[in-house]
Coordinates of C-alpha atoms in Angstrom, one line a residue:
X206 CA -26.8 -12.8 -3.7
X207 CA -27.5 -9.4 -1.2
X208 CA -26.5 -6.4 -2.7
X209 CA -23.5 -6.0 -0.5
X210 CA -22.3 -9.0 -2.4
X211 CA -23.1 -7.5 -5.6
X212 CA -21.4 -4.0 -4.6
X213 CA -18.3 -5.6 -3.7
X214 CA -18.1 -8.1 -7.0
X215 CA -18.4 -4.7 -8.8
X216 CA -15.1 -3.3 -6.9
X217 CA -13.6 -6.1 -7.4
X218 CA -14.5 -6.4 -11.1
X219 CA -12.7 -2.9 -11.0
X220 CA -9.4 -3.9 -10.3
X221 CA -9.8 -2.9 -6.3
X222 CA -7.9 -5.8 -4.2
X223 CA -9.9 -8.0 -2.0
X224 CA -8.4 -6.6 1.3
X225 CA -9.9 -3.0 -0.3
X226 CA -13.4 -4.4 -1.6
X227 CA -14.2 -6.2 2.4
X228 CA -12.6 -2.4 3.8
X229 CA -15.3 -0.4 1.9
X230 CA -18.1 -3.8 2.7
X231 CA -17.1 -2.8 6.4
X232 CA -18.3 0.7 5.7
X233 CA -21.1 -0.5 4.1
X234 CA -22.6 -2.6 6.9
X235 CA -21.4 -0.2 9.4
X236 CA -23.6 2.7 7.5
X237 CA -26.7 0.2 7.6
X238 CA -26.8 -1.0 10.6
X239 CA -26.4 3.0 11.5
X240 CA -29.7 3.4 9.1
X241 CA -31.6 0.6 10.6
X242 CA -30.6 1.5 14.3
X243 CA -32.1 5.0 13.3
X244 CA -35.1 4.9 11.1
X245 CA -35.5 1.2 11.6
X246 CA -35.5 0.1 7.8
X247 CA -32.1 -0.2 6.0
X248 CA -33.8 0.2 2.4
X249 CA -31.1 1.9 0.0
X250 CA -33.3 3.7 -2.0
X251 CA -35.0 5.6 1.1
X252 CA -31.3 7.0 2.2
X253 CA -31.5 10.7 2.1
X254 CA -28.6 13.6 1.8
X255 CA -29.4 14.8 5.4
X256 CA -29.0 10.9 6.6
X257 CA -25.6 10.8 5.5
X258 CA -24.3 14.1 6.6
X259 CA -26.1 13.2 10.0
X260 CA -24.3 9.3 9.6
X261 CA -20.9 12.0 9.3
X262 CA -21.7 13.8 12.1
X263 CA -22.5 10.8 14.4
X264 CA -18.7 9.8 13.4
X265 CA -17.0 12.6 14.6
X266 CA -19.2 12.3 17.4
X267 CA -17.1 9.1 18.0
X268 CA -14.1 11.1 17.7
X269 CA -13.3 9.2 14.4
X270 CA -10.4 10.6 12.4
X271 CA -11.4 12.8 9.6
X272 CA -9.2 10.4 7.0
X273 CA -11.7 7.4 8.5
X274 CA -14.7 9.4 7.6
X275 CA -13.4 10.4 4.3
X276 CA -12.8 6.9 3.8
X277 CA -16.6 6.2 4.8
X278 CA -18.3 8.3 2.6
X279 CA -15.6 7.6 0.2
X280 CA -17.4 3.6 0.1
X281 CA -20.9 5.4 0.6
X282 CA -20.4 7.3 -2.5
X283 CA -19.0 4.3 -4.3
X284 CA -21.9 2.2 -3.5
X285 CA -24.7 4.9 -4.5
X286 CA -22.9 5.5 -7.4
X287 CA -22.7 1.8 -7.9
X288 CA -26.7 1.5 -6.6
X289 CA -27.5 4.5 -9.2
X290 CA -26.3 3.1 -12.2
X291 CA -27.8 -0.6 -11.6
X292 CA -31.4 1.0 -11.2
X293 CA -31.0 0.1 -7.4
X294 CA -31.7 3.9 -6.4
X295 CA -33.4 6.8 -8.2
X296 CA -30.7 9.4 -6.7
X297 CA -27.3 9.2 -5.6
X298 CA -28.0 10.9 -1.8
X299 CA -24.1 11.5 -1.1
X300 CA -24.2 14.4 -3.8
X301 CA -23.2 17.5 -2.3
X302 CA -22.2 16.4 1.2
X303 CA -19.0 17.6 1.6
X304 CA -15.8 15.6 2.9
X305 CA -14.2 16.4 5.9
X306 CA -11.0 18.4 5.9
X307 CA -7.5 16.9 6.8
X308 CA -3.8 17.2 7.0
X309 CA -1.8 13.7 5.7
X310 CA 1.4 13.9 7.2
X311 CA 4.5 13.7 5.7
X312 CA 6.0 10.3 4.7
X313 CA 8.4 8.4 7.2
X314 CA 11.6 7.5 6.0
X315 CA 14.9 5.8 7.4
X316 CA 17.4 8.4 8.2
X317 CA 20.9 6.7 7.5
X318 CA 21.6 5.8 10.7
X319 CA 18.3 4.0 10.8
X320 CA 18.9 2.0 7.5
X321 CA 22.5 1.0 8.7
X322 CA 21.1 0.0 11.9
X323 CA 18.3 -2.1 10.0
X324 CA 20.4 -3.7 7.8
X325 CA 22.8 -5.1 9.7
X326 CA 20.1 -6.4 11.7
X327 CA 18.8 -8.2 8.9
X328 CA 22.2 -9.3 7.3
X329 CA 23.1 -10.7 11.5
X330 CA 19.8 -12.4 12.1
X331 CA 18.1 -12.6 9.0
X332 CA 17.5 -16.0 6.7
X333 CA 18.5 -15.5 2.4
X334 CA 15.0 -15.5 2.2
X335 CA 14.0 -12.2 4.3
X336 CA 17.3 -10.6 3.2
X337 CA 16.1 -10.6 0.1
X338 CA 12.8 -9.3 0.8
X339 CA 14.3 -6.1 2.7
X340 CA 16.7 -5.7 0.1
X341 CA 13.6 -6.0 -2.8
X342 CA 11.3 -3.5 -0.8
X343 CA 14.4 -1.5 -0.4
X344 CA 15.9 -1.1 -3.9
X345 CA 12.8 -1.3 -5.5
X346 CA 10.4 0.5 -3.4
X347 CA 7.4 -2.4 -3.8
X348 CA 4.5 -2.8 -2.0
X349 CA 3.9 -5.2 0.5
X350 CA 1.5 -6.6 -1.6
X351 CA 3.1 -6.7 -4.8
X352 CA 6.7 -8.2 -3.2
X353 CA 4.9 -10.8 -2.2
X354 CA 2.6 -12.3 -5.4
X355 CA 6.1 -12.0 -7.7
X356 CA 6.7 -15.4 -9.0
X357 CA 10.7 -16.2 -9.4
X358 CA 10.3 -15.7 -13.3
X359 CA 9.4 -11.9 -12.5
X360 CA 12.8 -11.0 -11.9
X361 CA 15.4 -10.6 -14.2
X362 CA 18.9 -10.6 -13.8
X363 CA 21.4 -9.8 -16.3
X364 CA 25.4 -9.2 -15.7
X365 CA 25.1 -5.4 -15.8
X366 CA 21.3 -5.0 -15.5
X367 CA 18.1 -6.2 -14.4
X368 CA 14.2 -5.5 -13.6
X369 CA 11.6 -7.0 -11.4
X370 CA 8.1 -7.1 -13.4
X371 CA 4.9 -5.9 -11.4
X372 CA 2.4 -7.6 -12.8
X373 CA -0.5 -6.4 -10.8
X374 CA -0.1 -3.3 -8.5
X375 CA -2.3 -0.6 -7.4
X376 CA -4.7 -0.3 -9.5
X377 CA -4.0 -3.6 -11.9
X378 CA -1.3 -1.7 -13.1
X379 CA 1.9 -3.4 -14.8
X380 CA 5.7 -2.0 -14.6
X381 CA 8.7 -3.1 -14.8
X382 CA 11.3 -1.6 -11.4
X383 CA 14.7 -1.8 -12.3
X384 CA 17.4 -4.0 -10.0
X385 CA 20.4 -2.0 -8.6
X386 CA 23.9 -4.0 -8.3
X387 CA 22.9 -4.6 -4.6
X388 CA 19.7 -6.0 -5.3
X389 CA 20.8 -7.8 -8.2
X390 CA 23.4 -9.9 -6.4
X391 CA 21.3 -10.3 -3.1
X392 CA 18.4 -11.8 -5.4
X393 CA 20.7 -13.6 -7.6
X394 CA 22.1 -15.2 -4.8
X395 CA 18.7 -15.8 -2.8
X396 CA 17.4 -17.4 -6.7
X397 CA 20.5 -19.5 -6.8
X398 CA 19.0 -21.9 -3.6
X399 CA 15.2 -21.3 -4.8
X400 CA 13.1 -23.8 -6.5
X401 CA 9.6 -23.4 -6.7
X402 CA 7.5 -20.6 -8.6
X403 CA 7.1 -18.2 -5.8
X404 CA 9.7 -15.7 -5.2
X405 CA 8.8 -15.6 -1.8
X406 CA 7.1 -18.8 -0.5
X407 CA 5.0 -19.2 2.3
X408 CA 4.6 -22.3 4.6
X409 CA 1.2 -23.3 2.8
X410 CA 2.9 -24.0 -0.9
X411 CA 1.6 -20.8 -1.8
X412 CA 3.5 -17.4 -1.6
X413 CA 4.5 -15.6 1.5
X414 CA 0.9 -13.8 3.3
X415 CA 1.5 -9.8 3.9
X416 CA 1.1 -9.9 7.1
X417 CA 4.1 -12.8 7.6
X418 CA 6.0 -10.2 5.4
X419 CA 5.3 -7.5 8.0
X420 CA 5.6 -9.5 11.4
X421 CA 9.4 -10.4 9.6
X422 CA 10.0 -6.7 9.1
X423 CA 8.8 -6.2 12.3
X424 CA 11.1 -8.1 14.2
X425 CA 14.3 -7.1 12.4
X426 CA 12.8 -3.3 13.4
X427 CA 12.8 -4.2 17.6
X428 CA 16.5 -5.8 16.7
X429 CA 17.5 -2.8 15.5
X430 CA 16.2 -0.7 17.7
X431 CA 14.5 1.7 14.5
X432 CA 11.0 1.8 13.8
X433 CA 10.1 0.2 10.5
X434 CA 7.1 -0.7 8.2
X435 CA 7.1 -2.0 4.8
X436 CA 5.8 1.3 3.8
X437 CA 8.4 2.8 5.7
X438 CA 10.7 1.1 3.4
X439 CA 8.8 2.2 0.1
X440 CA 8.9 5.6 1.6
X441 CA 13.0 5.8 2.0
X442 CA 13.4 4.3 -1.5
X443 CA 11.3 7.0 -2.9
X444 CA 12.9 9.6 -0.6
X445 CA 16.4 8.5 -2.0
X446 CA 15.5 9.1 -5.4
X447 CA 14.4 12.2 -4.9
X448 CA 17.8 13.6 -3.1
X449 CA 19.4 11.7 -6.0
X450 CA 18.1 14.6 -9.0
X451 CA 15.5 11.7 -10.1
X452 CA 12.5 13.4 -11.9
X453 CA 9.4 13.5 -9.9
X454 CA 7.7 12.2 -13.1
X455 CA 10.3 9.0 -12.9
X456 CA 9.9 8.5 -9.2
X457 CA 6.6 8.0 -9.7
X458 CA 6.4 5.6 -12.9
X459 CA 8.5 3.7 -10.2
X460 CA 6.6 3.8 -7.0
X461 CA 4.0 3.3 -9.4
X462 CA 2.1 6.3 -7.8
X463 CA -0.6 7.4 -9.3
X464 CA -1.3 11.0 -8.2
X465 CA 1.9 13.2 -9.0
X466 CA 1.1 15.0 -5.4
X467 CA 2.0 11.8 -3.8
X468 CA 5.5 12.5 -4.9
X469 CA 5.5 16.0 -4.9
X470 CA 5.9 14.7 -0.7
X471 CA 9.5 13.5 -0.7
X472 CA 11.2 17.1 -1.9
X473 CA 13.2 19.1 0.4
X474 CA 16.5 20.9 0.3
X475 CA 19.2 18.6 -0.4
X476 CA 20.6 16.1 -2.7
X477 CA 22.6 13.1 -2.8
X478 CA 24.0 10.8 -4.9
X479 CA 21.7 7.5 -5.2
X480 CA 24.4 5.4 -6.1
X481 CA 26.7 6.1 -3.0
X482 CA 23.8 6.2 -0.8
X483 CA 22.5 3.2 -1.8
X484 CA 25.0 1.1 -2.7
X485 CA 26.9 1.6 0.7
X486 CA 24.5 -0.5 2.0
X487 CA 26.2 -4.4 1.6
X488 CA 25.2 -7.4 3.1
X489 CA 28.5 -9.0 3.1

């Protein structure tokens, strides 16, 4: 086994998903092949502190973004680190180089003209299947990732109440998102017609693939005429909250953030009542 292998076994031994572990491989092999082109040997344990501040110059030579070479030496560190502690390396020779600085912009959200626009959309072209996946990522604020690996026993659906469980999201971290009226009877209705153990099944017998989830999401967004992602969906649920008086400690156990600053993004002047925001929005 090489020891890129090894170093991403050891991510994902950590609880990092796949799709992370072969993002920070890519950085990896990337770095390497920049060490081999240069000095000719790619040997770990000859990389030096001026090699990678010169690997972090040569990417803003590229014009690179400064949040893809954080990212980079964020997966050079990790792998040193790694390297370090498995007697791989003597030294850890990202120490002491210093990230780049940058500005993350402010999270998109649906203005309410947007949402109506979207959801009428949905509830005109969409199947019970996708309407209950906008409505999920909607009411819930889910990740892509996580709306899609829920099996049908992970939601629950009471009369007056009801939760979806999240098994597994960022992190490997379980919660439990309550189910507003809205997206109780949409799922209820969607569950009714369902057999199977996927909540969302894909057209391989197992569950819908992320991207699928996005190419739907997608198309409902050019229907519409309104700009949408997934996370553009997490984002408004979030946003909604917040104009609603919600804690930003709640928001977060909900979003399942796990940096308080990540919420600290969705406050501005204003509130609204979540209820007659959200539940407004009817697919009947």
């Amino acid at each position: 086994m090489d020891i890129l292998t090894s170093f991403k076994n050891s991510l994902l031994a950590r609880g990092l998903s796949p799709g992370t572990a072969e993002i920070y491989a890519g950085h990896l092999r990337r770095f390497f092949a920049w060490v081999e082109g240069t000095y000719g040997e790619p040997d770990p344990a000859a990389v030096t502190p001026l090699d990678v501040a010169d690997y972090r110059r040569y990417l803003q030579n590229r014009n690179r973004k400064p949040a893809t070479v954080n990212n980079a030496l964020d997966a050079i560190g990790n792998f040193f680190a790694w390297a370090k502690e498995a007697g791989i390396v003597q030294a850890d020779p990202t120490e002491g180089v210093k990230r780049l600085p940058e500005q993350k912009p402010a999270p998109k959200w649906l203005s309410r003209r947007e949402l109506g626009a979207l959801v009428r959309a949905v509830q005109k072209y969409g199947s019970r299947r996708d309407q209950a996946l906008v409505t999920l990522l909607l009411h819930t604020g889910l990740r892509v990732s996580e709306a899609v690996s829920l099996r049908t026993a992970d939601v629950v659906i009471r009369e007056r109440s009801g939760h979806v469980v999240v098994r597994q999201g960022k992190g490997g971290k379980y919660r439990e998102v309550p189910l507003n009226a809205t997206a109780r009877r949409t799922l209820g209705e969607y569950l009714a017609g369902l057999s199977g153990e996927w909540l969302f099944p894909g057209r391989s017998g197992g569950p819908m693939t992320r991207r699928a989830a996005e190419k739907a999401l997608a198309r409902y967004g050019r229907l519409a005429g309104v700009e949408v992602t997934p996370h553009r969906l997490r984002h408004t649920f979030c946003k909604m909250l917040v104009d609603a008086g919600e804690s930003l400690d709640r928001v977060a156990m909900l979003a399942g953030h796990e940096n308080m600053n990540t919420t600290a993004r969705y406050t501005r002047p204003g509130r609204a009542d979540l209820e007659a925001a959200v539940e407004k929005i009817a697919w009947e």
